[in-house]
Amino acid sequence: MTLPKPPGEGAATGSPDLRQGLDRRQFLRRLAGASVLAVAAGGLGAALYDPKGPAGAAGGKVLASLGDFRAAPPPAGKPRLATVHGADRRAMFDLGVKALGGMEAFVSRGDVVLLKVNAAFASPAILGATTHPDLLAAAIEACRAAGASRVLVTDNPINSPESCFEVSGLSGAARSSGATTLLPRPALFSPLTLPGGRLITDWPVLAGAFAGVTKVIALAPVKDHQRAGASMSLKNFYGLLGGRRNIFHQDINGVIAELGQLMRPTLVVLDGVSAMMANGPTGGSLADLKATNTMIFSVDPVAADTLGVALLGRAPADLPYLALAQAAGVGTMDVASLAPVTLTLDKAAG
Amino acid sequence: MAARRKRISRQQRWTAWGVLTVLAAIVVWLGLAQSRLNPAVLVALSPPPPPGAAASQASGRTFADAAWLESLPTAEPAGPTESYDAETLSDRIDGKAELYLAANFQEMSIRPFRLPDGTRLEVAIYTQATPTDAFAVLSSQRRPGAKPSPVSPDAYATENALYFTKGNRYVEMTADRAEASTGPALAALALKLAEALPAGDAAAAGQGAARDVKALFPAEGLDPGSVRLAASDAMGMEGFSNVYTAEYALPAGPATALLAERDTAETAAADARAFAGFLKQNGYAPTPPPAGAALPAGAVVLGTVGSYEILWTTGRLLAGVHDAVNLEAAVELTARLAASLKDVTP
Amino acid sequence: MRIVVARRVSQGFFLLLFLWFCLVATVGAGWMQLRGWPINWLLSLDPLTALGTMLATHTLYAPLLWGLGALALTLFVGRFFCGFVCPLGTLNQMTGWLARLGRAPKDRAEDNRPGRGQMVKYALLAFFLGCAALGGLQTGLLDPLPLVFRSVNLALLPLADPGVGVIHDASRHYEGVWWIGLVFLAILALNAVRPRFFCRMICPLGALFGLAARIAPWRIGKATDKSCGDCRLCESHCEGGCRPSGTLVVSECLLCCNCLDRCPSGRIGFSGRASAAGETAVPDFSRRGAVALLAAGAAGALAAPLWRVEDAAGLGRSPSLIRPPGSLDEERFLARCIRCGQCMRACPSNIIQPSVTTAGLIGLWTPALNYRLGRSGCQPNCIACGQVCPTAAIRPLSLSEKLGQGDYTAAGPIRLGTAFVDRTRCLPWAMGRPCIVCQEVCPVSPKAIAVREVFEPVRGGRLLLAGARGSTLALARPLAVSGNPASGDYYVRLLGAPEANPVRLVGGGATELTLAAALPAAAPGREVELLVHLMQPQVDPARCVGCGMCEHECPVSGLRAIRVTSENESRSGPGRMLA
């Protein structure tokens, strides 16, 4: 690179040598600076260079599953499903879990347990549209007694999450029993594509709530549901979806069957102490409820729902998603294969 | 302005010329760049992709008829062959597809060609299930003013087009001009194509004991180009299918003969009753035949103002006279048709 | 040759080139049409677009590499782009010169004194880069190249069309284009206040070049600090307002070279050393300038959430915001779109419009489809908008990707939205009038609009028969219905026989009806009802691509009876309308 001659003859006058030296040094410094910046700009451009242009879809990491949290199966012949009759949820919970080998069979010391409740609506516990706080409290205490290091409670409700958890009493029960409530927020959702899934593809799910979680227990009420026929343990998993998930109501049975493949829970508890017989899933009146005095404990949500639907006076055949879920390998409608036991609270207590 | 220096430095001069050189380089680059057409321009200049091509790609099926259009003697292919199945046919001939589908359409291939004299023509081969179906699509859209063509017994030609069947295939050849040489050129090409196309085994094609029903129409007074086969909804009656009609000019006035063959004599009789019922619904009333008229056994005579019908069956054949302008014409055609059917084994 | 002559030639060349690129942006292979003209080249030369999209997307789209080249050259020789290339700079310089014809050199020099206002553009640059870093690319609002392309293409060029037909035979329309034109006029008018007002005070691209020019080893300057009297002729035509007679404001020099040319004693030159009379630069990083710049950048960063308060890109998105085919999802789209208007200019249907309110403030002047204003719907056989987008905010689609053919069969066609029939406005649905134009123009194969055929009783169509003879009915009272009963769309049926097949009317006067066939059981004294045969459109959302042909052609010309909204558009990914 040659230095262009300064124009005009004026430059020759003055204090020539000193000036020229200074100028030359400054020029070289600037030349170096400009070169460094130009190379830096070029390097940055090369690093971020995108010859093809953007892809149609946003892309990024896509999950394939929320996890398999099933515990080791009990020895053959031991019950994997228990039905408890009674009216006191706490006592029924203890009895039911004991029948399946105690909470220790599911939760080990140091486990982080996620309790998936149904907190869909900002509706008081007495109306039965949400998981009952007594059941939640019993579950939290049992997990802690079994040595769980942390117990989390979550759901992605339909109404505003804060109101839902507060009004339903679930926040209160979690606080007083020593569990943490995880309210859904955008950062907790990540896209998931279910392998072989038709509906749940590149769909936001509540994956953030599963971070560090080692066991999942789902606590669901038994409710009438206008579109699906009944909302029980499988339909409860709808609360793991984000986005404009109500588009799936166009194929409700298909999506419930896929929800069963999304995540394999450790244990499901289906609370039919009172069942919402009509106007589901919101209810709103005590007249919609009926005392059915039953709680079902199962390692298999399909089996639990197969039994539970009878509480609504309907047959398993009325819920097409049960057969679809069974065909997809989520569980079995053959309840007898789980060596079920039936207990009644009063007798057992006596 | 006046103060501006006249002398400019060499550096300035060189820089100025350098700038102009860069501009000239840009002009050269632009000249080169503009000749590489933008993809948007390429798309705008090329015809839209034919839906048929997409359909055959998507369905992945192969079309046997495309093979007949690989090459034709003396004609240069002027474009790719497009093929359609029952699902995609309406993409190509929206509005008319029903006619083909009703006659057991199977597939269609079409390709443009160019003749040595520059004539552009399109050749379309429609494959129907049976020769009868092919005849049905040919006859039901016979163009008015068409002349018979020697290419096949049922072939006919217009000034710029030629239509024929061979076996279970129906072929349309349409040129873009109607000059004196067009007709012979089309006919020559059609003869070659007709030779190449397989005759189609009538029995294998499901004709059963094949009988050429349309040959049973008596020749006297028949307009040879008027023989038609309605594959479905004949005479406007829903469910009345596979009915041949032929128009006659009689001394007493025009009338149409109809013939339909059914699987059993019972079906033929039932269809005759149903058609008579349909006519009654539409305002026809039983009419006494003129005295002394010798009608076939069981013939029913119906009439309304200016239109008369006579229906009968003989074995598996349903026969009749349709829309005769007066009773005399109806009776006369009945006699002729009955005579023609006399020797036919029922 | 003098350098100023070369500069003027260069400015003229690039101005003409710019106008040529505007002129030829019509899709076609003619010389005055798009052909292969690199109409985005000047936009690609703009390093602010490169820098802004780099900050917003963390990628550099290949054509924008040109911009880094322009920036790199500036690092060595200063703001050559402002002085020799920028078409808006040239227009500003020309208007400024015209506004000062006949003014004395002293007055001119006074106009060119450096002022504090020149700091503003650096604050604007910092502000825009702050926005871009958080994903809201707003540089295009004031970046001179998108601005001048948008203004000339949308506001000026259409003036040459009506009646004259310079570019298009029919006139082009752009929504709210007044504002674009007024901003452009204001920018030109401001040159009466100060020469190159926009370049000196506002231009964020000039600010970026100004920062780069500070380090340039070659620069304009005085060769000697000896006092040179007070003629200030060098400043009489100084475009940058950079005080060549005294302490040179090096970041403001536009390389117009007028000082060099006008100095009677030839003291000013372009060389590899600092001006002998001293140099400075704005903003002064050692003093308040740095604080102001940081504050502006922080304001930009803080403004990013502010753009989003209305959530116009998310839940608050207008359903009528339909982006051109191939547009990225809204978030990524707004990180790239520079509002240059090239897509709007190139669209042969004239349906791509600069959004004024539809896309929210964050999307001011970004492209949105308006099927009423254009000349047709989005044509299936056209990919122009994506091919002329300089930043790939609208991806350059191939035709097979747009139509979902070939390799893209599994992905299906690009959907812009879904058409919805407004049954309260649709003629066959609401008013008993045959129509079905929307189904006819639907270009999707098989058609995305199905028809539901019904026979509806016509008001006043209950008719008492005075006689029935064959296919002719005599009426007891004259017929009084709206519409033309002999049009072929009208049928009659015996009253009280809803199962009977209606018979078509083929003609008739006030008291006599001619039917296509005899009406069974018609007799004097019986009543028949007049029915209209209607085909009512129904959209199949799984097939509809939202091209808007139906909306454009709908004869309900005001608020159309079939309208496309953005539901089920491809670019939104999961969460569209259909499961």
CSV table of N, CA and C in Angstrom, one decimal, chain C residues 190-256:
chain,number,residue,atom,x,y,z
C,190,LEU,N,-37.0,19.9,4.2
C,190,LEU,CA,-36.0,20.3,5.3
C,190,LEU,C,-34.7,20.8,4.7
C,191,ASN,N,-34.4,20.4,3.5
C,191,ASN,CA,-33.2,20.9,2.9
C,191,ASN,C,-33.2,22.4,2.7
C,192,ALA,N,-34.3,23.1,2.8
C,192,ALA,CA,-34.4,24.5,2.7
C,192,ALA,C,-33.9,25.1,4.1
C,193,VAL,N,-34.1,24.4,5.1
C,193,VAL,CA,-33.6,24.8,6.4
C,193,VAL,C,-32.1,24.7,6.5
C,194,ARG,N,-31.6,23.6,6.2
C,194,ARG,CA,-30.1,23.4,6.1
C,194,ARG,C,-29.9,22.4,5.0
C,195,PRO,N,-28.8,22.6,4.2
C,195,PRO,CA,-28.5,21.7,3.2
C,195,PRO,C,-28.3,20.3,3.8
C,196,ARG,N,-28.8,19.3,3.1
C,196,ARG,CA,-28.7,17.9,3.6
C,196,ARG,C,-29.1,17.7,5.0
C,197,PHE,N,-30.3,18.4,5.3
C,197,PHE,CA,-30.7,18.3,6.7
C,197,PHE,C,-30.9,16.9,7.2
C,198,PHE,N,-31.5,16.0,6.4
C,198,PHE,CA,-31.7,14.7,6.8
C,198,PHE,C,-30.4,14.0,7.0
C,199,CYS,N,-29.5,14.2,6.1
C,199,CYS,CA,-28.2,13.5,6.2
C,199,CYS,C,-27.4,13.9,7.4
C,200,ARG,N,-27.5,15.2,7.7
C,200,ARG,CA,-26.7,15.7,8.8
C,200,ARG,C,-27.3,15.4,10.2
C,201,MET,N,-28.6,15.5,10.3
C,201,MET,CA,-29.2,15.4,11.6
C,201,MET,C,-29.9,14.0,11.9
C,202,ILE,N,-30.4,13.4,10.9
C,202,ILE,CA,-31.4,12.3,11.2
C,202,ILE,C,-30.8,11.0,10.8
C,203,CYS,N,-30.1,10.9,9.7
C,203,CYS,CA,-29.8,9.6,9.0
C,203,CYS,C,-29.0,8.7,9.9
C,204,PRO,N,-29.6,7.6,10.3
C,204,PRO,CA,-28.9,6.6,11.2
C,204,PRO,C,-27.8,5.9,10.4
C,205,LEU,N,-28.0,5.7,9.1
C,205,LEU,CA,-27.0,5.1,8.3
C,205,LEU,C,-25.8,6.0,8.2
C,206,GLY,N,-26.0,7.3,8.1
C,206,GLY,CA,-24.9,8.3,8.1
C,206,GLY,C,-24.2,8.2,9.4
C,207,ALA,N,-24.9,8.1,10.5
C,207,ALA,CA,-24.3,8.0,11.8
C,207,ALA,C,-23.4,6.8,11.9
C,208,LEU,N,-23.8,5.7,11.3
C,208,LEU,CA,-23.0,4.4,11.3
C,208,LEU,C,-21.7,4.7,10.5
C,209,PHE,N,-21.9,5.3,9.3
C,209,PHE,CA,-20.7,5.6,8.5
C,209,PHE,C,-19.8,6.6,9.3
C,210,GLY,N,-20.5,7.6,10.0
C,210,GLY,CA,-19.7,8.6,10.7
C,210,GLY,C,-18.8,8.0,11.8
C,211,LEU,N,-19.3,7.0,12.4
C,211,LEU,CA,-18.5,6.3,13.4
C,211,LEU,C,-17.4,5.6,12.8
C,212,ALA,N,-17.6,4.9,11.6
C,212,ALA,CA,-16.6,4.2,10.9
C,212,ALA,C,-15.5,5.2,10.4
C,213,ALA,N,-16.0,6.4,10.0
C,213,ALA,CA,-15.0,7.3,9.3
C,213,ALA,C,-14.0,7.9,10.3
C,214,ARG,N,-14.3,7.8,11.6
C,214,ARG,CA,-13.4,8.4,12.6
C,214,ARG,C,-12.0,7.8,12.5
C,215,ILE,N,-12.0,6.5,12.1
C,215,ILE,CA,-10.7,5.8,12.1
C,215,ILE,C,-10.1,5.8,10.8
C,216,ALA,N,-10.8,6.3,9.8
C,216,ALA,CA,-10.3,6.2,8.4
C,216,ALA,C,-8.9,6.8,8.2
C,217,PRO,N,-7.9,6.1,7.8
C,217,PRO,CA,-6.6,6.6,7.6
C,217,PRO,C,-6.5,7.7,6.5
C,218,TRP,N,-7.3,7.5,5.5
C,218,TRP,CA,-7.3,8.6,4.4
C,218,TRP,C,-8.5,9.5,4.7
C,219,ARG,N,-8.2,10.8,4.6
C,219,ARG,CA,-9.3,11.7,4.9
C,219,ARG,C,-9.0,13.1,4.3
C,220,ILE,N,-10.1,13.9,4.3
C,220,ILE,CA,-10.0,15.3,3.8
C,220,ILE,C,-9.3,16.1,4.9
C,221,GLY,N,-8.5,17.0,4.6
C,221,GLY,CA,-8.0,17.9,5.6
C,221,GLY,C,-7.1,19.0,5.0
C,222,LYS,N,-6.8,19.9,5.9
C,222,LYS,CA,-6.0,21.0,5.5
C,222,LYS,C,-4.5,20.5,5.6
C,223,ALA,N,-3.8,20.9,4.6
C,223,ALA,CA,-2.4,20.4,4.5
C,223,ALA,C,-1.5,21.3,5.5
C,224,THR,N,-2.0,22.5,5.8
C,224,THR,CA,-1.2,23.4,6.7
C,224,THR,C,-2.1,24.1,7.7
C,225,ASP,N,-1.6,24.3,8.9
C,225,ASP,CA,-2.4,25.0,9.8
C,225,ASP,C,-2.2,26.5,9.8
C,226,LYS,N,-1.3,26.9,8.8
C,226,LYS,CA,-1.1,28.4,8.6
C,226,LYS,C,-2.5,29.0,8.4
C,227,SER,N,-2.6,30.2,9.0
C,227,SER,CA,-3.9,30.9,8.9
C,227,SER,C,-4.1,31.1,7.4
C,228,CYS,N,-5.4,30.9,7.0
C,228,CYS,CA,-5.7,31.0,5.6
C,228,CYS,C,-6.7,32.1,5.3
C,229,GLY,N,-6.7,33.1,6.1
C,229,GLY,CA,-7.6,34.2,5.9
C,229,GLY,C,-9.0,33.8,6.3
C,230,ASP,N,-10.0,34.5,5.9
C,230,ASP,CA,-11.4,34.2,6.3
C,230,ASP,C,-12.3,34.1,5.1
C,231,CYS,N,-11.9,33.5,4.0
C,231,CYS,CA,-12.7,33.5,2.8
C,231,CYS,C,-13.8,32.4,3.0
C,232,ARG,N,-13.5,31.3,3.7
C,232,ARG,CA,-14.5,30.2,4.0
C,232,ARG,C,-15.2,29.7,2.7
C,233,LEU,N,-14.5,29.9,1.6
C,233,LEU,CA,-15.1,29.4,0.4
C,233,LEU,C,-15.3,27.9,0.5
C,234,CYS,N,-14.3,27.3,1.2
C,234,CYS,CA,-14.4,25.8,1.3
C,234,CYS,C,-15.7,25.4,2.0
C,235,GLU,N,-16.2,26.2,2.8
C,235,GLU,CA,-17.4,25.9,3.6
C,235,GLU,C,-18.7,26.3,2.8
C,236,SER,N,-18.6,27.1,1.8
C,236,SER,CA,-19.8,27.6,1.1
C,236,SER,C,-20.6,26.4,0.5
C,237,HIS,N,-19.9,25.4,0.2
C,237,HIS,CA,-20.7,24.2,-0.4
C,237,HIS,C,-20.4,22.9,0.4
C,238,CYS,N,-20.0,23.1,1.6
C,238,CYS,CA,-19.7,21.9,2.4
C,238,CYS,C,-21.0,21.1,2.8
C,239,GLU,N,-21.2,19.9,2.2
C,239,GLU,CA,-22.4,19.2,2.4
C,239,GLU,C,-22.6,18.6,3.7
C,240,GLY,N,-21.5,18.2,4.3
C,240,GLY,CA,-21.6,17.5,5.6
C,240,GLY,C,-21.7,18.5,6.8
C,241,GLY,N,-21.3,19.7,6.6
C,241,GLY,CA,-21.3,20.6,7.8
C,241,GLY,C,-20.1,20.2,8.7
C,242,CYS,N,-18.9,20.1,8.2
C,242,CYS,CA,-17.8,19.5,9.0
C,242,CYS,C,-16.7,20.5,9.2
C,243,ARG,N,-16.8,21.8,8.8
C,243,ARG,CA,-15.9,22.9,9.1
C,243,ARG,C,-14.5,22.6,8.6
C,244,PRO,N,-14.3,22.5,7.3
C,244,PRO,CA,-13.0,22.2,6.8
C,244,PRO,C,-12.0,23.4,7.0
C,245,SER,N,-12.6,24.6,7.2
C,245,SER,CA,-11.7,25.7,7.4
C,245,SER,C,-11.0,25.7,8.7
C,246,GLY,N,-11.6,25.1,9.7
C,246,GLY,CA,-11.0,25.1,11.0
C,246,GLY,C,-10.8,23.7,11.5
C,247,THR,N,-11.2,23.5,12.8
C,247,THR,CA,-11.1,22.2,13.4
C,247,THR,C,-12.1,21.3,12.7
C,248,LEU,N,-11.6,20.3,11.9
C,248,LEU,CA,-12.5,19.5,11.1
C,248,LEU,C,-13.3,18.5,11.9
C,249,VAL,N,-14.6,18.5,11.7
C,249,VAL,CA,-15.4,17.5,12.4
C,249,VAL,C,-15.4,16.2,11.5
C,250,VAL,N,-14.5,15.3,11.8
C,250,VAL,CA,-14.1,14.3,10.8
C,250,VAL,C,-15.3,13.3,10.6
C,251,SER,N,-16.1,13.1,11.6
C,251,SER,CA,-17.2,12.1,11.4
C,251,SER,C,-18.3,12.7,10.5
C,252,GLU,N,-18.3,14.0,10.3
C,252,GLU,CA,-19.4,14.6,9.5
C,252,GLU,C,-19.0,14.8,8.1
C,253,CYS,N,-17.8,14.6,7.7
C,253,CYS,CA,-17.4,14.8,6.3
C,253,CYS,C,-18.0,13.8,5.4
C,254,LEU,N,-18.7,14.2,4.4
C,254,LEU,CA,-19.4,13.3,3.5
C,254,LEU,C,-18.6,13.0,2.3
C,255,LEU,N,-17.4,13.5,2.2
C,255,LEU,CA,-16.6,13.3,1.0
C,255,LEU,C,-17.2,14.0,-0.2
C,256,CYS,N,-17.9,15.1,0.0
C,256,CYS,CA,-18.4,15.8,-1.2
C,256,CYS,C,-17.3,16.4,-2.0
